[in-house]
Coordinates of C-alpha atoms in Angstrom, one line a residue:
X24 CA 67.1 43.7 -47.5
X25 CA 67.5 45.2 -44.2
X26 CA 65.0 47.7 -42.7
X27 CA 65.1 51.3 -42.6
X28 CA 65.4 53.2 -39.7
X29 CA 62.3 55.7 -39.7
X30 CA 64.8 58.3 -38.1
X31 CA 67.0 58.0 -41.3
X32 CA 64.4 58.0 -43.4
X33 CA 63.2 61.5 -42.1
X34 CA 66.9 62.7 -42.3
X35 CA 68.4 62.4 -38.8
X36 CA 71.3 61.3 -37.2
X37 CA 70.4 58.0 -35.0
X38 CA 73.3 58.6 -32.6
X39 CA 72.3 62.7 -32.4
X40 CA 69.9 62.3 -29.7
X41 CA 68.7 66.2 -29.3
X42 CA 67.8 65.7 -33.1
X43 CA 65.6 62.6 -32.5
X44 CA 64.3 64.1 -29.2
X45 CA 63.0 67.4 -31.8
X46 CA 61.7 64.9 -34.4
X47 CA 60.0 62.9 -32.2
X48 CA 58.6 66.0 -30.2
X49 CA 57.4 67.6 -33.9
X50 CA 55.3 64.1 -34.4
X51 CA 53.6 64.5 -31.3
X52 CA 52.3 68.0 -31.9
X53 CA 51.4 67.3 -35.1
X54 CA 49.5 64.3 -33.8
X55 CA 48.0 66.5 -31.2
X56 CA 46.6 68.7 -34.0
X57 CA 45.2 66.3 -36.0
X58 CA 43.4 65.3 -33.2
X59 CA 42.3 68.3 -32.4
X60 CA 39.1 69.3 -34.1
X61 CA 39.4 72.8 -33.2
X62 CA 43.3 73.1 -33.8
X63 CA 43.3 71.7 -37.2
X64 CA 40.3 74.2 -38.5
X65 CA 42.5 76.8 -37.1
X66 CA 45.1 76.0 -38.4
X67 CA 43.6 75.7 -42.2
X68 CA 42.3 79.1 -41.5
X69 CA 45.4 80.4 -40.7
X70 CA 47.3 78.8 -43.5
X71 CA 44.8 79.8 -46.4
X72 CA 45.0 83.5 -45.0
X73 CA 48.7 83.0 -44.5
X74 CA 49.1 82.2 -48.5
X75 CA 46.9 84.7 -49.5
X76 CA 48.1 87.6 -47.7
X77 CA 51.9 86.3 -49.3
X78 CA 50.6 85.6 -52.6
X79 CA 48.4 88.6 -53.0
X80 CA 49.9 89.7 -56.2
X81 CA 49.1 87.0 -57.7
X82 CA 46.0 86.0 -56.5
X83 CA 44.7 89.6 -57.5
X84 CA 42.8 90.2 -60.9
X85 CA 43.3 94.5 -60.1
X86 CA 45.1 96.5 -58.3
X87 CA 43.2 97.5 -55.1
X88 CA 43.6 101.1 -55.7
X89 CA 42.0 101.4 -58.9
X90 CA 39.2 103.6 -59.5
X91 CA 36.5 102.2 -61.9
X92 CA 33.2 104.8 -61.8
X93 CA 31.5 103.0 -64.4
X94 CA 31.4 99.6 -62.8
X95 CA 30.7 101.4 -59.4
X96 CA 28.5 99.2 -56.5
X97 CA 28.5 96.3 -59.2
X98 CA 27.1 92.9 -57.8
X99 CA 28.7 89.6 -57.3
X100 CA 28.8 87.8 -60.0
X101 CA 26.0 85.2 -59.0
X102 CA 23.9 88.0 -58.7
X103 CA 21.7 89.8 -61.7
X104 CA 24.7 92.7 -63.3
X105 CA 27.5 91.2 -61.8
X106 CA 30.1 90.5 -64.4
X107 CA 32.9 88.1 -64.6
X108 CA 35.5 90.8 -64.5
X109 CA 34.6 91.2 -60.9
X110 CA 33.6 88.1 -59.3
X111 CA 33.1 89.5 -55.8
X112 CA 31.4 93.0 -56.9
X113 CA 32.7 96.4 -56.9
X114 CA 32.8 99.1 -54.3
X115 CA 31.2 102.6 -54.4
X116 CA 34.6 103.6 -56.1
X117 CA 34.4 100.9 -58.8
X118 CA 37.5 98.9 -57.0
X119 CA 37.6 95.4 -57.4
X120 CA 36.4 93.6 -53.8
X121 CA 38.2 90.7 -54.3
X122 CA 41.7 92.6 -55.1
X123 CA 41.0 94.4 -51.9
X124 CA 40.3 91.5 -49.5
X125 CA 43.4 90.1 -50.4
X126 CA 46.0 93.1 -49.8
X127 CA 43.5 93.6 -46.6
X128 CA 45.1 89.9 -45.4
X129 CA 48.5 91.6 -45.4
X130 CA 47.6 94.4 -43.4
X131 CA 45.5 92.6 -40.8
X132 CA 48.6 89.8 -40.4
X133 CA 51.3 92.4 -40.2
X134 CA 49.7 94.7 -37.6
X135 CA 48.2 91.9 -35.5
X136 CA 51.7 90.3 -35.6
X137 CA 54.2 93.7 -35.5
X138 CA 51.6 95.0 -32.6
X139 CA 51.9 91.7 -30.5
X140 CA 56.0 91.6 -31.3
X141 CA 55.8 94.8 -29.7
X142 CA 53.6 94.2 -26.8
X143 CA 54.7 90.9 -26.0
X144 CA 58.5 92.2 -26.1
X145 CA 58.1 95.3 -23.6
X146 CA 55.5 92.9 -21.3
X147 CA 58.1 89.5 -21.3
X148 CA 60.7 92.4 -20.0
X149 CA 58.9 93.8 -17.5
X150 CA 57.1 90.8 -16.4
X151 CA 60.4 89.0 -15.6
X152 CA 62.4 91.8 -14.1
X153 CA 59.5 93.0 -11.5
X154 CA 59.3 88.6 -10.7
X155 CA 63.3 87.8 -10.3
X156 CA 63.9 91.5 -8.7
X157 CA 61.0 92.3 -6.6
X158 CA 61.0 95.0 -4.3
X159 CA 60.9 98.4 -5.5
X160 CA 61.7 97.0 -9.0
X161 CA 58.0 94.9 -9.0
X162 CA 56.3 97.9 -7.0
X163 CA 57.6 100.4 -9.9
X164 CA 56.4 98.5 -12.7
X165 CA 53.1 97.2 -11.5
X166 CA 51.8 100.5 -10.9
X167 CA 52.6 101.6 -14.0
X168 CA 50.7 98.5 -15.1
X169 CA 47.6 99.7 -12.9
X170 CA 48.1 103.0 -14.3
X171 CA 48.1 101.8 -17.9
X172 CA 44.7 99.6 -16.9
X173 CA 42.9 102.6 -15.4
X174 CA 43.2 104.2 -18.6
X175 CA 40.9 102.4 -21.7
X176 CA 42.8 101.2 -24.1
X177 CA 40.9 102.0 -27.2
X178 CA 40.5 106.4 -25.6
X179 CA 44.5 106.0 -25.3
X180 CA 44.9 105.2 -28.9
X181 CA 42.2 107.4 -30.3
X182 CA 44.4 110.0 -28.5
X183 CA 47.8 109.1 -29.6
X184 CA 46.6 108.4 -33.5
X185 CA 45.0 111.5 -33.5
X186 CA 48.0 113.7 -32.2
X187 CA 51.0 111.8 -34.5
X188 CA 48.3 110.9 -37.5
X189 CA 47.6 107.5 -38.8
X190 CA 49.7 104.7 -40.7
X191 CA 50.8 101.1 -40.3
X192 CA 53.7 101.7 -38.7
X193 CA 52.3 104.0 -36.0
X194 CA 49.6 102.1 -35.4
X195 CA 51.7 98.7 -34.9
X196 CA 53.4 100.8 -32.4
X197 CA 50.2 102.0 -30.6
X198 CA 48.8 99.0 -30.5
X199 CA 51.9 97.2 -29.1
X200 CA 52.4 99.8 -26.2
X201 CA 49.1 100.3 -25.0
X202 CA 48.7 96.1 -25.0
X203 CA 51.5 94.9 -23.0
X204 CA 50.2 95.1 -19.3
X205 CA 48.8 91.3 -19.7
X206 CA 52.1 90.0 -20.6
X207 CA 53.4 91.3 -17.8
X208 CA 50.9 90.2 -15.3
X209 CA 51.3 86.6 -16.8
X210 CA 54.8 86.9 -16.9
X211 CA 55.4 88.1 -13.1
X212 CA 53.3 85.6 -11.7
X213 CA 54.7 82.6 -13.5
X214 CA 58.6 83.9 -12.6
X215 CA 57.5 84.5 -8.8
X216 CA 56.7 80.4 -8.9
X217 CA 59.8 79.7 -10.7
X218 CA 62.6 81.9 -9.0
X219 CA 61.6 79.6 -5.8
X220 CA 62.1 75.9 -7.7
X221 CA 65.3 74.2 -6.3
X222 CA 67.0 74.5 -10.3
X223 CA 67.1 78.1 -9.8
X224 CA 68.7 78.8 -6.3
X225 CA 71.2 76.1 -7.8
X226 CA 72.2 78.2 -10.3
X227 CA 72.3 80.9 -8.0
X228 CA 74.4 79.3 -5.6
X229 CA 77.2 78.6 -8.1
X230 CA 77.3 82.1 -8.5
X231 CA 75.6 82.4 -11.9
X232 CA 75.0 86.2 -13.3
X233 CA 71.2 87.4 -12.9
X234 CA 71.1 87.4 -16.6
X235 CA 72.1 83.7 -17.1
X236 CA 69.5 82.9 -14.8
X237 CA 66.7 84.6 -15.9
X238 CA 67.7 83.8 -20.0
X239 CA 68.3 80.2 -19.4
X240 CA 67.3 78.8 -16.6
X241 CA 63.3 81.4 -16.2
X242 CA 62.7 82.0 -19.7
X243 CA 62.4 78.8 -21.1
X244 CA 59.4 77.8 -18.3
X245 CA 57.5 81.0 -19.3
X246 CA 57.5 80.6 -22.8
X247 CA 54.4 78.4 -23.1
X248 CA 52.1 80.8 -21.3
X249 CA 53.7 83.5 -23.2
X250 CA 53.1 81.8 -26.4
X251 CA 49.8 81.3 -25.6
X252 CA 48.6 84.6 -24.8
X253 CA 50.2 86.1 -27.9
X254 CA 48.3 83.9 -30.1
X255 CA 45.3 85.1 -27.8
X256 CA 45.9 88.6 -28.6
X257 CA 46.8 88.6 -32.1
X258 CA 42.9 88.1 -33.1
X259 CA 42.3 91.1 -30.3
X260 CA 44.7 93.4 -32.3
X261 CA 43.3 92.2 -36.0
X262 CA 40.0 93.7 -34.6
X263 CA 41.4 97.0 -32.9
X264 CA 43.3 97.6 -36.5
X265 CA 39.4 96.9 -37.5
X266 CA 38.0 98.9 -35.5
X267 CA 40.6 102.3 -35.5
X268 CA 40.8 101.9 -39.5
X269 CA 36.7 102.0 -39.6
X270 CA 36.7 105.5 -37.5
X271 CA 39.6 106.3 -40.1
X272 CA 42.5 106.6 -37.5
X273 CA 44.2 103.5 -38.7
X274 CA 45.5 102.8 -41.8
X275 CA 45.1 105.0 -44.7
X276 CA 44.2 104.8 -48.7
X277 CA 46.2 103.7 -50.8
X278 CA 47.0 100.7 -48.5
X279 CA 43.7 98.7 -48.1
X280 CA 42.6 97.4 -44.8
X281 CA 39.4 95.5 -43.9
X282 CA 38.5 98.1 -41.3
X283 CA 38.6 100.3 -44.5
X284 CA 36.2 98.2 -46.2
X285 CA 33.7 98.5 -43.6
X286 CA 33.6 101.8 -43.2
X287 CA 33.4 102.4 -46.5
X288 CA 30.4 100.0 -47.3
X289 CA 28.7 101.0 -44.1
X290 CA 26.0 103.6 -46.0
X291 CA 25.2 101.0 -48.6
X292 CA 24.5 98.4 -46.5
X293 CA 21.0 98.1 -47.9
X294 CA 21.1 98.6 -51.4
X295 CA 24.8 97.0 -51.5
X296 CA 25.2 94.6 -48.9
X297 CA 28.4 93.0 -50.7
X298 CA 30.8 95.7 -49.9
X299 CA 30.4 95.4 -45.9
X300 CA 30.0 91.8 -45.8
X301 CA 33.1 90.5 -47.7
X302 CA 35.4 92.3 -45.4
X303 CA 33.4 91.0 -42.2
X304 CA 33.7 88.1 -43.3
X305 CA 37.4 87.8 -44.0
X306 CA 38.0 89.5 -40.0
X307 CA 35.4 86.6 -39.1
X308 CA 36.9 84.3 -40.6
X309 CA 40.7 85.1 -39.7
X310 CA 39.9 85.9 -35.7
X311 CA 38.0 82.6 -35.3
X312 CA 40.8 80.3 -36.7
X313 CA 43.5 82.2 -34.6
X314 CA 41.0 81.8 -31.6
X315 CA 40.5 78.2 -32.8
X316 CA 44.8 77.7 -33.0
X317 CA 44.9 79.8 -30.1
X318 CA 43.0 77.3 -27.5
X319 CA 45.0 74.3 -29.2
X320 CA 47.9 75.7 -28.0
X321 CA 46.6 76.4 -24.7
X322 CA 45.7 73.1 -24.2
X323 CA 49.0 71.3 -25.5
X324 CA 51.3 73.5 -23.7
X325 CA 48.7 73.5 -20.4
X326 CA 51.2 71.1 -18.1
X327 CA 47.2 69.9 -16.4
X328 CA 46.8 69.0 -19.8
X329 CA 49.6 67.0 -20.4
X330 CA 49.4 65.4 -17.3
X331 CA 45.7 63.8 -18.8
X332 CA 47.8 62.4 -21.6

């Protein structure tokens, strides 16, 4: 019986060789990330958080908004009172703990993600037009960038949330406007290097459109660093939804949100330590395996790196 071709037995076409260059390019980061202590526990983090913030209906034994007073402040269930119809306690509102750590996962992921979508868009747009244009283009937008830096961050969005009001959609946007100065530091700098390589005064000596250069021929070479810094910065933005949601400018009941959690469990830290530790842990927990996936990826897409290989 003859052999099989590994490629055909994953599916491919042996005589595509973009598909075979993607396959075997897959296998190599996935070999990378097994490797990788620290990239695989990220990833599992990641994953189980992933699952639980899309299957949080399921995985829910109440709904998050429901107001129990009679099983108010009630213990974990390995604890003396707890009961089995809330494994994970209750709050001082009777609400079930676990129900509400898992419909905080969807929060946390969809601001931390939106917020960086939004940062990382206006910063990639800036950072490449002020590197390929210079001039009074890169003068322009770089001192609004200082501007933006002189300001804190965290005073500019107490400001804005307080004058518009709170909710997930305005504070995605908040978030994602205030945050975008790195991107475009990173961005600049790498395009400054790249504009000068012989592929791209090629392209513009055969009369290519600006456009065309900087979307095919710049883009692609910034992508790794920009990748890297957004998975950087979602675990910064996952605490800043935290931390605005705690002072009760982020996001507001019904919707549940860590941050919340804390705030809410702050006064009973003593006598109920449950309902402030459960939701510190779950921000632990989901910032260190995006940290964790996020230095991977710095190091597989670091060209030093690869050069080590």
């Amino acid at each position: 019986m003859a052999g099989i071709n590994p490629i055909q037995a994953l599916g491919s076409d042996p005589d595509n060789p973009k598909q075979t260059l993607r396959l075997s390019a897959i296998g190599r980061v996935w070999k990378q990330l097994l490797r990788s202590k620290t990239g695989t526990v990220g990833a599992v983090l990641i994953l189980l958080v992933s699952l639980t913030a899309l299957f949080a209906p399921l995985l829910a034994t109440h709904n998050p908004a429901d107001i129990d007073p009679l099983n108010r402040l009630k213990p974990p269930i390995w604890l003396a009172g707890g009961v089995s119809e809330h494994w994970l306690g209750t709050d001082n509102l009777g609400r079930d703990m676990w129900s509400r750590i898992v419909y905080g996962a969807r929060v946390s992921l969809i601001v931390g993600i939106g917020a960086v979508l939004v940062s990382g868009t206006i910063g990639a747009i800036l950072g490449l037009l002020a590197g390929f244009y210079g001039k009074w283009v890169d003068a322009v937008i770089m001192r609004v960038a200082d501007a933006f830096l002189a300001i804190p961050a965290i005073l500019l969005m107490l400001v804005v949330l307080a004058v518009v009001g709170p909710g997930m959609t305005t504070l995605i946007f908040v978030i994602g406007v205030t945050n975008w100065v790195s991107y475009t530091r990173v961005v600049r700098g790498e395009v400054l290097s790249i504009k000068e390589r012989d592929f791209v005064k090629a392209a513009k000596a055969i009369g290519s459109k600006n456009s065309r250069i900087l979307l095919k021929h710049i883009l692609p070479n910034v992508l790794s660093s920009f990748i890297v810094i957004s998975g950087m910065n979602v675990a910064t933005t996952i605490i800043m939804e935290a931390s605005l949601s705690f002072l009760g400018l982020g996001i507001t009941p019904p919707a549940v949100s860590w941050g919340g959690m804390l705030s809410d469990g702050r006064q009973y830290v003593a006598t109920s330590w449950w309902v402030a530790t459960f939701p510190g842990l779950a921000i632990t927990i989901t910032v260190l395996g995006v940290i964790f996936l996020g230095d991977w990826l710095r190091d597989v897409l670091d060209p030093h790196m690869k050069a080590k290989e």
